[in-house]
Amino acid sequence: MQQSKQLDAKGDQALKPVQQSRKDLPVIVYAPESRLRSPGKLFKEMWYDLLASRDLAWQLLIRDISAQYRQSVLGILWAFIPPLVTALGLSLLQNNRIVNLGKTDIPYPLYVLFSMTLWQMFTDSMNNSMGAVKAAKSMLSQIRVPAEAFVIAKLGQTFFNFSVQLILVVILFIVYQIQGQLQVSWSVILAPVALIHLVMFGTAIGLILGPLSSLYSDVNKAMSFIIRIWFFITPVIFALPRGGHWATLVKLNPVTPLLVTTRELATTGNISYPIGFWVASAIAIISFCLGWTFYRLAMPFIVERAAMS
């Protein structure tokens, strides 16, 4: 009897640190009230979780990059092949006058290769952000971690792929500059600003469509068609039209001023569409904030839906 009392006393002493640690944990209270009624508190939580997600985002980024080229013979060369083949094919068609894609301010091979790289970064930022929802859904149903970590990891993967493709673009820059066919302006140092706005716009679309695509597969199928149409109304493989209804349609495309301004800042420095750039930049920033908020509010419902299925 005395021995059992001693064991109970030891057990109570062992449970005290656990009980104390449980008291130190934050208490999470779920209420039916909408979190948008306290936007200041919501944005404060979003910012804190963004800072807290750095370590996890880095680990996810290393994992995703390793998995991307793990079972591939050519490995990282696949980042060069698609834009290079497209640039060579279109250059041959342009030089042999099979198609007329307009007159460009820089040599056409460099024009189309650089534009394809920028377009690929825009679509990657959109598709990877949509993929972040799928990756977060499976992990958040098992462990509580900041949902922003998955978005940051996918954005890191987007910038990594862009930096790899940019190597070939820089080589062409140097070749054409040595040949005297290209004069790079000092404005190249401002090109990353326009590039970030382009990525923000693509990320915003991905954050808004990501939760919807996890519920309805029609979203992914529809976006594959929309991106193809979007490509042909963006001056990626053709010069920016100067007049007519087609020029109006191309200029109404919000990607056009972001992509064109990035390309012009990195090459000639002559911005052809400054007003459109500032309008598109404002749209990109506002859309990014709305997309992040929608992603933050939608993820608990997506995780709950995944847990129930």
mmCIF file of C-alpha atoms in Angstrom:
data_model
loop_
_atom_site.group_PDB
_atom_site.id
_atom_site.type_symbol
_atom_site.label_atom_id
_atom_site.label_comp_id
_atom_site.label_asym_id
_atom_site.label_seq_id
_atom_site.Cartn_x
_atom_site.Cartn_y
_atom_site.Cartn_z
ATOM 1 C CA MET A 1 0.000 0.000 0.000
ATOM 2 C CA GLN A 2 2.788 2.384 0.910
ATOM 3 C CA GLN A 3 4.630 1.428 -2.286
ATOM 4 C CA SER A 4 1.589 2.272 -4.433
ATOM 5 C CA LYS A 5 1.307 5.703 -2.763
ATOM 6 C CA GLN A 6 4.963 6.388 -3.549
ATOM 7 C CA LEU A 7 4.373 5.439 -7.210
ATOM 8 C CA ASP A 8 1.352 7.754 -7.377
ATOM 9 C CA ALA A 9 3.410 10.586 -5.914
ATOM 10 C CA LYS A 10 6.183 10.026 -8.468
ATOM 11 C CA GLY A 11 3.576 9.945 -11.222
ATOM 12 C CA ASP A 12 2.112 13.266 -10.093
ATOM 13 C CA GLN A 13 5.578 14.828 -10.064
ATOM 14 C CA ALA A 14 6.253 13.535 -13.595
ATOM 15 C CA LEU A 15 2.986 15.002 -14.866
ATOM 16 C CA LYS A 16 3.656 18.472 -13.472
ATOM 17 C CA PRO A 17 6.080 19.554 -16.276
ATOM 18 C CA VAL A 18 3.639 18.278 -18.897
ATOM 19 C CA GLN A 19 0.745 20.125 -17.275
ATOM 20 C CA GLN A 20 2.876 23.244 -16.979
ATOM 21 C CA SER A 21 3.899 23.042 -20.661
ATOM 22 C CA ARG A 22 0.251 22.657 -21.669
ATOM 23 C CA LYS A 23 -0.568 25.835 -19.760
ATOM 24 C CA ASP A 24 2.113 27.686 -21.762
ATOM 25 C CA LEU A 25 0.597 26.688 -25.124
ATOM 26 C CA PRO A 26 -1.620 29.279 -26.838
ATOM 27 C CA VAL A 27 -5.335 28.669 -26.574
ATOM 28 C CA ILE A 28 -7.114 28.566 -29.960
ATOM 29 C CA VAL A 29 -10.782 29.480 -29.843
ATOM 30 C CA TYR A 30 -12.972 28.870 -32.909
ATOM 31 C CA ALA A 31 -15.963 31.154 -33.264
ATOM 32 C CA PRO A 32 -18.622 31.552 -35.975
ATOM 33 C CA GLU A 33 -17.762 35.237 -36.384
ATOM 34 C CA SER A 34 -16.040 36.122 -39.671
ATOM 35 C CA ARG A 35 -12.346 36.926 -39.332
ATOM 36 C CA LEU A 36 -12.753 39.767 -41.834
ATOM 37 C CA ARG A 37 -14.487 41.755 -39.099
ATOM 38 C CA SER A 38 -11.066 42.126 -37.457
ATOM 39 C CA PRO A 39 -8.766 42.772 -40.438
ATOM 40 C CA GLY A 40 -5.978 44.207 -38.296
ATOM 41 C CA LYS A 41 -5.740 41.039 -36.228
ATOM 42 C CA LEU A 42 -5.961 38.880 -39.340
ATOM 43 C CA PHE A 43 -3.138 40.696 -41.160
ATOM 44 C CA LYS A 44 -1.020 40.613 -38.006
ATOM 45 C CA GLU A 45 -1.415 36.831 -37.797
ATOM 46 C CA MET A 46 -0.611 36.518 -41.520
ATOM 47 C CA TRP A 47 2.580 38.536 -41.109
ATOM 48 C CA TYR A 48 3.733 36.558 -38.061
ATOM 49 C CA ASP A 49 3.075 33.252 -39.816
ATOM 50 C CA LEU A 50 4.943 34.503 -42.871
ATOM 51 C CA LEU A 51 8.040 35.164 -40.748
ATOM 52 C CA ALA A 52 7.647 31.881 -38.867
ATOM 53 C CA SER A 53 7.439 29.834 -42.073
ATOM 54 C CA ARG A 54 10.988 30.539 -43.320
ATOM 55 C CA ASP A 55 12.669 27.371 -42.064
ATOM 56 C CA LEU A 56 9.905 25.061 -43.234
ATOM 57 C CA ALA A 57 9.733 26.848 -46.596
ATOM 58 C CA TRP A 58 13.467 26.326 -47.108
ATOM 59 C CA GLN A 59 13.188 22.599 -46.378
ATOM 60 C CA LEU A 60 10.232 22.260 -48.745
ATOM 61 C CA LEU A 61 12.119 24.176 -51.443
ATOM 62 C CA ILE A 62 15.143 21.867 -51.244
ATOM 63 C CA ARG A 63 12.838 18.848 -51.389
ATOM 64 C CA ASP A 64 10.910 20.140 -54.415
ATOM 65 C CA ILE A 65 14.029 21.070 -56.395
ATOM 66 C CA SER A 66 15.631 17.701 -55.664
ATOM 67 C CA ALA A 67 12.481 15.850 -56.707
ATOM 68 C CA GLN A 68 12.183 17.924 -59.879
ATOM 69 C CA TYR A 69 15.377 16.526 -61.424
ATOM 70 C CA ARG A 70 15.781 13.278 -59.466
ATOM 71 C CA GLN A 71 14.766 10.740 -62.125
ATOM 72 C CA SER A 72 15.919 12.652 -65.211
ATOM 73 C CA VAL A 73 18.902 11.902 -67.429
ATOM 74 C CA LEU A 74 19.243 15.457 -68.768
ATOM 75 C CA GLY A 75 18.377 16.930 -65.386
ATOM 76 C CA ILE A 76 18.582 20.711 -65.268
ATOM 77 C CA LEU A 77 19.034 20.923 -69.051
ATOM 78 C CA TRP A 78 15.263 20.552 -69.408
ATOM 79 C CA ALA A 79 15.006 24.138 -68.148
ATOM 80 C CA PHE A 80 16.870 25.316 -71.292
ATOM 81 C CA ILE A 81 15.343 23.061 -73.940
ATOM 82 C CA PRO A 82 11.714 24.385 -74.272
ATOM 83 C CA PRO A 83 12.525 28.135 -74.645
ATOM 84 C CA LEU A 84 15.591 27.394 -76.787
ATOM 85 C CA VAL A 85 13.674 25.185 -79.239
ATOM 86 C CA THR A 86 10.865 27.752 -79.454
ATOM 87 C CA ALA A 87 13.310 30.601 -80.084
ATOM 88 C CA LEU A 88 15.178 28.691 -82.797
ATOM 89 C CA GLY A 89 12.002 27.594 -84.560
ATOM 90 C CA LEU A 90 10.413 31.049 -84.590
ATOM 91 C CA SER A 91 13.691 32.690 -85.651
ATOM 92 C CA LEU A 92 13.894 30.383 -88.683
ATOM 93 C CA LEU A 93 10.299 31.196 -89.629
ATOM 94 C CA GLN A 94 10.941 34.919 -89.215
ATOM 95 C CA ASN A 95 14.223 34.956 -91.156
ATOM 96 C CA ASN A 96 12.752 32.948 -94.058
ATOM 97 C CA ARG A 97 9.697 35.266 -94.129
ATOM 98 C CA ILE A 98 7.301 32.388 -93.620
ATOM 99 C CA VAL A 99 5.584 34.417 -90.875
ATOM 100 C CA ASN A 100 5.704 38.134 -90.162
ATOM 101 C CA LEU A 101 5.956 38.698 -86.412
ATOM 102 C CA GLY A 102 6.820 42.398 -86.621
ATOM 103 C CA LYS A 103 9.972 44.417 -86.146
ATOM 104 C CA THR A 104 11.590 44.228 -82.729
ATOM 105 C CA ASP A 105 13.975 46.688 -81.040
ATOM 106 C CA ILE A 106 16.458 43.918 -80.267
ATOM 107 C CA PRO A 107 17.563 40.872 -82.304
ATOM 108 C CA TYR A 108 14.596 38.550 -82.656
ATOM 109 C CA PRO A 109 16.237 35.376 -81.216
ATOM 110 C CA LEU A 110 17.047 37.278 -78.030
ATOM 111 C CA TYR A 111 13.605 38.907 -78.075
ATOM 112 C CA VAL A 112 11.663 35.658 -78.219
ATOM 113 C CA LEU A 113 13.983 33.754 -75.860
ATOM 114 C CA PHE A 114 13.829 36.452 -73.181
ATOM 115 C CA SER A 115 10.072 36.869 -73.640
ATOM 116 C CA MET A 116 9.500 33.117 -73.399
ATOM 117 C CA THR A 117 11.528 33.051 -70.170
ATOM 118 C CA LEU A 118 9.405 35.851 -68.684
ATOM 119 C CA TRP A 119 6.171 34.200 -69.806
ATOM 120 C CA GLN A 120 7.314 30.894 -68.332
ATOM 121 C CA MET A 121 7.986 32.609 -65.017
ATOM 122 C CA PHE A 122 4.500 34.122 -65.022
ATOM 123 C CA THR A 123 2.803 30.787 -65.711
ATOM 124 C CA ASP A 124 5.066 28.986 -63.217
ATOM 125 C CA SER A 125 4.175 31.460 -60.478
ATOM 126 C CA MET A 126 0.499 30.869 -61.230
ATOM 127 C CA ASN A 127 0.654 27.066 -61.495
ATOM 128 C CA ASN A 128 3.034 26.633 -58.548
ATOM 129 C CA SER A 129 0.802 28.758 -56.321
ATOM 130 C CA MET A 130 -2.125 26.549 -57.253
ATOM 131 C CA GLY A 131 0.041 23.516 -56.471
ATOM 132 C CA ALA A 132 0.889 24.984 -53.058
ATOM 133 C CA VAL A 133 -2.741 24.500 -52.026
ATOM 134 C CA LYS A 134 -2.581 20.819 -52.895
ATOM 135 C CA ALA A 135 0.683 20.363 -50.984
ATOM 136 C CA ALA A 136 -0.597 22.284 -47.978
ATOM 137 C CA LYS A 137 -3.893 20.387 -47.872
ATOM 138 C CA SER A 138 -2.252 17.018 -47.266
ATOM 139 C CA MET A 139 0.190 18.239 -44.600
ATOM 140 C CA LEU A 140 -2.086 20.650 -42.730
ATOM 141 C CA SER A 141 -4.566 17.843 -42.133
ATOM 142 C CA GLN A 142 -1.878 16.085 -40.054
ATOM 143 C CA ILE A 143 0.119 18.880 -38.421
ATOM 144 C CA ARG A 144 -0.413 22.574 -37.730
ATOM 145 C CA VAL A 145 2.184 24.642 -39.614
ATOM 146 C CA PRO A 146 1.973 28.057 -41.311
ATOM 147 C CA ALA A 147 0.165 27.715 -44.631
ATOM 148 C CA GLU A 148 2.367 30.451 -46.109
ATOM 149 C CA ALA A 149 5.382 28.107 -46.033
ATOM 150 C CA PHE A 150 4.076 26.153 -49.011
ATOM 151 C CA VAL A 151 3.548 29.289 -51.098
ATOM 152 C CA ILE A 152 7.027 30.598 -50.303
ATOM 153 C CA ALA A 153 8.570 27.245 -51.241
ATOM 154 C CA LYS A 154 6.760 27.226 -54.592
ATOM 155 C CA LEU A 155 7.807 30.821 -55.265
ATOM 156 C CA GLY A 156 11.391 29.854 -54.484
ATOM 157 C CA GLN A 157 11.140 27.031 -56.993
ATOM 158 C CA THR A 158 9.804 29.495 -59.587
ATOM 159 C CA PHE A 159 12.746 31.873 -59.085
ATOM 160 C CA PHE A 160 15.195 28.968 -59.180
ATOM 161 C CA ASN A 161 13.904 27.784 -62.558
ATOM 162 C CA PHE A 162 13.964 31.348 -63.867
ATOM 163 C CA SER A 163 17.563 31.869 -62.753
ATOM 164 C CA VAL A 164 18.592 28.700 -64.592
ATOM 165 C CA GLN A 165 16.869 29.798 -67.807
ATOM 166 C CA LEU A 166 18.332 33.273 -67.433
ATOM 167 C CA ILE A 167 21.848 31.891 -67.924
ATOM 168 C CA LEU A 168 21.159 31.277 -71.616
ATOM 169 C CA VAL A 169 19.583 34.734 -71.974
ATOM 170 C CA VAL A 170 22.652 36.397 -70.431
ATOM 171 C CA ILE A 171 24.915 34.492 -72.836
ATOM 172 C CA LEU A 172 22.911 35.837 -75.791
ATOM 173 C CA PHE A 173 23.043 39.331 -74.277
ATOM 174 C CA ILE A 174 26.830 39.154 -74.202
ATOM 175 C CA VAL A 175 27.103 37.722 -77.750
ATOM 176 C CA TYR A 176 24.898 40.390 -79.320
ATOM 177 C CA GLN A 177 26.562 43.170 -77.342
ATOM 178 C CA ILE A 178 29.995 42.051 -78.550
ATOM 179 C CA GLN A 179 28.680 42.015 -82.126
ATOM 180 C CA GLY A 180 27.335 45.541 -81.665
ATOM 181 C CA GLN A 181 23.691 44.540 -82.245
ATOM 182 C CA LEU A 182 22.605 45.347 -78.692
ATOM 183 C CA GLN A 183 23.289 48.195 -76.294
ATOM 184 C CA VAL A 184 22.144 47.423 -72.751
ATOM 185 C CA SER A 185 20.871 50.435 -70.819
ATOM 186 C CA TRP A 186 21.541 51.269 -67.168
ATOM 187 C CA SER A 187 17.814 50.677 -66.591
ATOM 188 C CA VAL A 188 18.573 46.947 -66.368
ATOM 189 C CA ILE A 189 18.956 47.437 -62.603
ATOM 190 C CA LEU A 190 15.238 48.389 -62.442
ATOM 191 C CA ALA A 191 14.050 45.326 -64.366
ATOM 192 C CA PRO A 192 13.682 43.175 -61.189
ATOM 193 C CA VAL A 193 11.035 45.624 -59.907
ATOM 194 C CA ALA A 194 8.791 45.020 -62.917
ATOM 195 C CA LEU A 195 9.611 41.313 -62.763
ATOM 196 C CA ILE A 196 8.413 41.091 -59.144
ATOM 197 C CA HIS A 197 5.119 42.723 -60.126
ATOM 198 C CA LEU A 198 4.716 40.125 -62.889
ATOM 199 C CA VAL A 199 5.311 37.319 -60.395
ATOM 200 C CA MET A 200 2.933 38.905 -57.879
ATOM 201 C CA PHE A 201 0.157 38.962 -60.468
ATOM 202 C CA GLY A 202 0.668 35.306 -61.381
ATOM 203 C CA THR A 203 0.859 34.322 -57.715
ATOM 204 C CA ALA A 204 -2.356 36.222 -56.960
ATOM 205 C CA ILE A 205 -4.232 34.287 -59.637
ATOM 206 C CA GLY A 206 -2.832 31.013 -58.302
ATOM 207 C CA LEU A 207 -3.792 31.810 -54.695
ATOM 208 C CA ILE A 208 -7.354 32.643 -55.727
ATOM 209 C CA LEU A 209 -7.820 29.659 -58.031
ATOM 210 C CA GLY A 210 -5.870 27.175 -55.886
ATOM 211 C CA PRO A 211 -8.573 26.509 -53.271
ATOM 212 C CA LEU A 212 -11.197 26.317 -56.034
ATOM 213 C CA SER A 213 -9.112 23.864 -58.083
ATOM 214 C CA SER A 214 -8.781 21.567 -55.064
ATOM 215 C CA LEU A 215 -12.573 21.336 -54.928
ATOM 216 C CA TYR A 216 -13.385 21.323 -58.638
ATOM 217 C CA SER A 217 -11.160 19.704 -61.261
ATOM 218 C CA ASP A 218 -12.818 21.834 -63.937
ATOM 219 C CA VAL A 219 -10.698 24.793 -62.825
ATOM 220 C CA ASN A 220 -7.415 23.151 -63.876
ATOM 221 C CA LYS A 221 -8.872 22.051 -67.221
ATOM 222 C CA ALA A 222 -10.271 25.497 -67.930
ATOM 223 C CA MET A 223 -7.004 27.214 -66.999
ATOM 224 C CA SER A 224 -5.035 25.093 -69.471
ATOM 225 C CA PHE A 225 -7.160 26.524 -72.299
ATOM 226 C CA ILE A 226 -7.154 30.043 -70.896
ATOM 227 C CA ILE A 227 -3.353 30.111 -70.651
ATOM 228 C CA ARG A 228 -3.043 29.061 -74.317
ATOM 229 C CA ILE A 229 -5.338 31.877 -75.433
ATOM 230 C CA TRP A 230 -3.631 34.290 -73.039
ATOM 231 C CA PHE A 231 -0.266 33.469 -74.630
ATOM 232 C CA PHE A 232 -1.440 34.597 -78.083
ATOM 233 C CA ILE A 233 -2.705 37.976 -76.841
ATOM 234 C CA THR A 234 0.581 38.691 -75.045
ATOM 235 C CA PRO A 235 3.545 40.076 -77.073
ATOM 236 C CA VAL A 236 5.839 37.135 -76.393
ATOM 237 C CA ILE A 237 6.600 35.893 -79.904
ATOM 238 C CA PHE A 238 5.475 39.008 -81.778
ATOM 239 C CA ALA A 239 6.233 42.712 -81.489
ATOM 240 C CA LEU A 240 3.859 45.004 -79.624
ATOM 241 C CA PRO A 241 1.188 46.169 -82.134
ATOM 242 C CA ARG A 242 1.002 49.900 -82.713
ATOM 243 C CA GLY A 243 -2.611 50.374 -83.808
ATOM 244 C CA GLY A 244 -5.904 48.697 -84.585
ATOM 245 C CA HIS A 245 -8.331 46.551 -82.624
ATOM 246 C CA TRP A 246 -5.695 43.865 -82.068
ATOM 247 C CA ALA A 247 -3.384 46.413 -80.417
ATOM 248 C CA THR A 248 -6.221 47.494 -78.127
ATOM 249 C CA LEU A 249 -6.889 43.896 -77.081
ATOM 250 C CA VAL A 250 -3.186 43.267 -76.422
ATOM 251 C CA LYS A 251 -2.863 46.446 -74.345
ATOM 252 C CA LEU A 252 -5.933 45.572 -72.258
ATOM 253 C CA ASN A 253 -4.140 42.383 -71.249
ATOM 254 C CA PRO A 254 -2.661 43.167 -67.779
ATOM 255 C CA VAL A 255 0.322 40.873 -68.418
ATOM 256 C CA THR A 256 1.376 42.908 -71.471
ATOM 257 C CA PRO A 257 2.696 46.050 -69.708
ATOM 258 C CA LEU A 258 4.359 44.006 -66.956
ATOM 259 C CA LEU A 259 6.162 41.670 -69.355
ATOM 260 C CA VAL A 260 6.989 44.356 -71.943
ATOM 261 C CA THR A 261 8.311 46.796 -69.333
ATOM 262 C CA THR A 262 10.509 44.105 -67.780
ATOM 263 C CA ARG A 263 11.932 43.284 -71.222
ATOM 264 C CA GLU A 264 12.464 46.934 -72.153
ATOM 265 C CA LEU A 265 14.116 47.848 -68.840
ATOM 266 C CA ALA A 266 16.534 44.933 -69.274
ATOM 267 C CA THR A 267 17.435 45.877 -72.868
ATOM 268 C CA THR A 268 16.810 49.277 -74.480
ATOM 269 C CA GLY A 269 15.520 51.226 -71.477
ATOM 270 C CA ASN A 270 12.782 52.859 -73.601
ATOM 271 C CA ILE A 271 9.459 52.182 -71.872
ATOM 272 C CA SER A 272 6.704 52.159 -74.494
ATOM 273 C CA TYR A 273 3.717 51.763 -72.159
ATOM 274 C CA PRO A 274 4.437 53.534 -68.824
ATOM 275 C CA ILE A 275 0.834 54.306 -67.835
ATOM 276 C CA GLY A 276 -0.231 50.737 -68.504
ATOM 277 C CA PHE A 277 2.668 49.492 -66.393
ATOM 278 C CA TRP A 278 1.656 51.514 -63.335
ATOM 279 C CA VAL A 279 -1.993 50.489 -63.708
ATOM 280 C CA ALA A 280 -1.036 46.816 -64.109
ATOM 281 C CA SER A 281 1.361 47.082 -61.139
ATOM 282 C CA ALA A 282 -1.430 48.448 -58.940
ATOM 283 C CA ILE A 283 -3.688 45.606 -60.106
ATOM 284 C CA ALA A 284 -0.937 43.092 -59.323
ATOM 285 C CA ILE A 285 -0.315 44.406 -55.796
ATOM 286 C CA ILE A 286 -4.018 44.640 -54.896
ATOM 287 C CA SER A 287 -4.711 41.207 -56.403
ATOM 288 C CA PHE A 288 -1.810 39.715 -54.470
ATOM 289 C CA CYS A 289 -3.134 41.051 -51.151
ATOM 290 C CA LEU A 290 -6.638 39.805 -51.924
ATOM 291 C CA GLY A 291 -5.312 36.436 -53.095
ATOM 292 C CA TRP A 292 -3.216 35.972 -49.954
ATOM 293 C CA THR A 293 -6.192 36.836 -47.760
ATOM 294 C CA PHE A 294 -8.488 34.472 -49.680
ATOM 295 C CA TYR A 295 -5.892 31.692 -49.433
ATOM 296 C CA ARG A 296 -5.550 32.261 -45.702
ATOM 297 C CA LEU A 297 -9.291 32.176 -45.075
ATOM 298 C CA ALA A 298 -10.008 29.269 -47.423
ATOM 299 C CA MET A 299 -7.327 26.828 -46.249
ATOM 300 C CA PRO A 300 -9.089 25.771 -42.994
ATOM 301 C CA PHE A 301 -12.170 24.805 -45.023
ATOM 302 C CA ILE A 302 -10.041 22.972 -47.604
ATOM 303 C CA VAL A 303 -8.232 21.016 -44.875
ATOM 304 C CA GLU A 304 -11.522 20.169 -43.156
ATOM 305 C CA ARG A 305 -12.955 18.983 -46.482
ATOM 306 C CA ALA A 306 -9.881 16.807 -47.064
ATOM 307 C CA ALA A 307 -10.092 15.312 -43.574
ATOM 308 C CA MET A 308 -13.739 14.367 -44.076
ATOM 309 C CA SER A 309 -13.180 12.734 -47.473
#
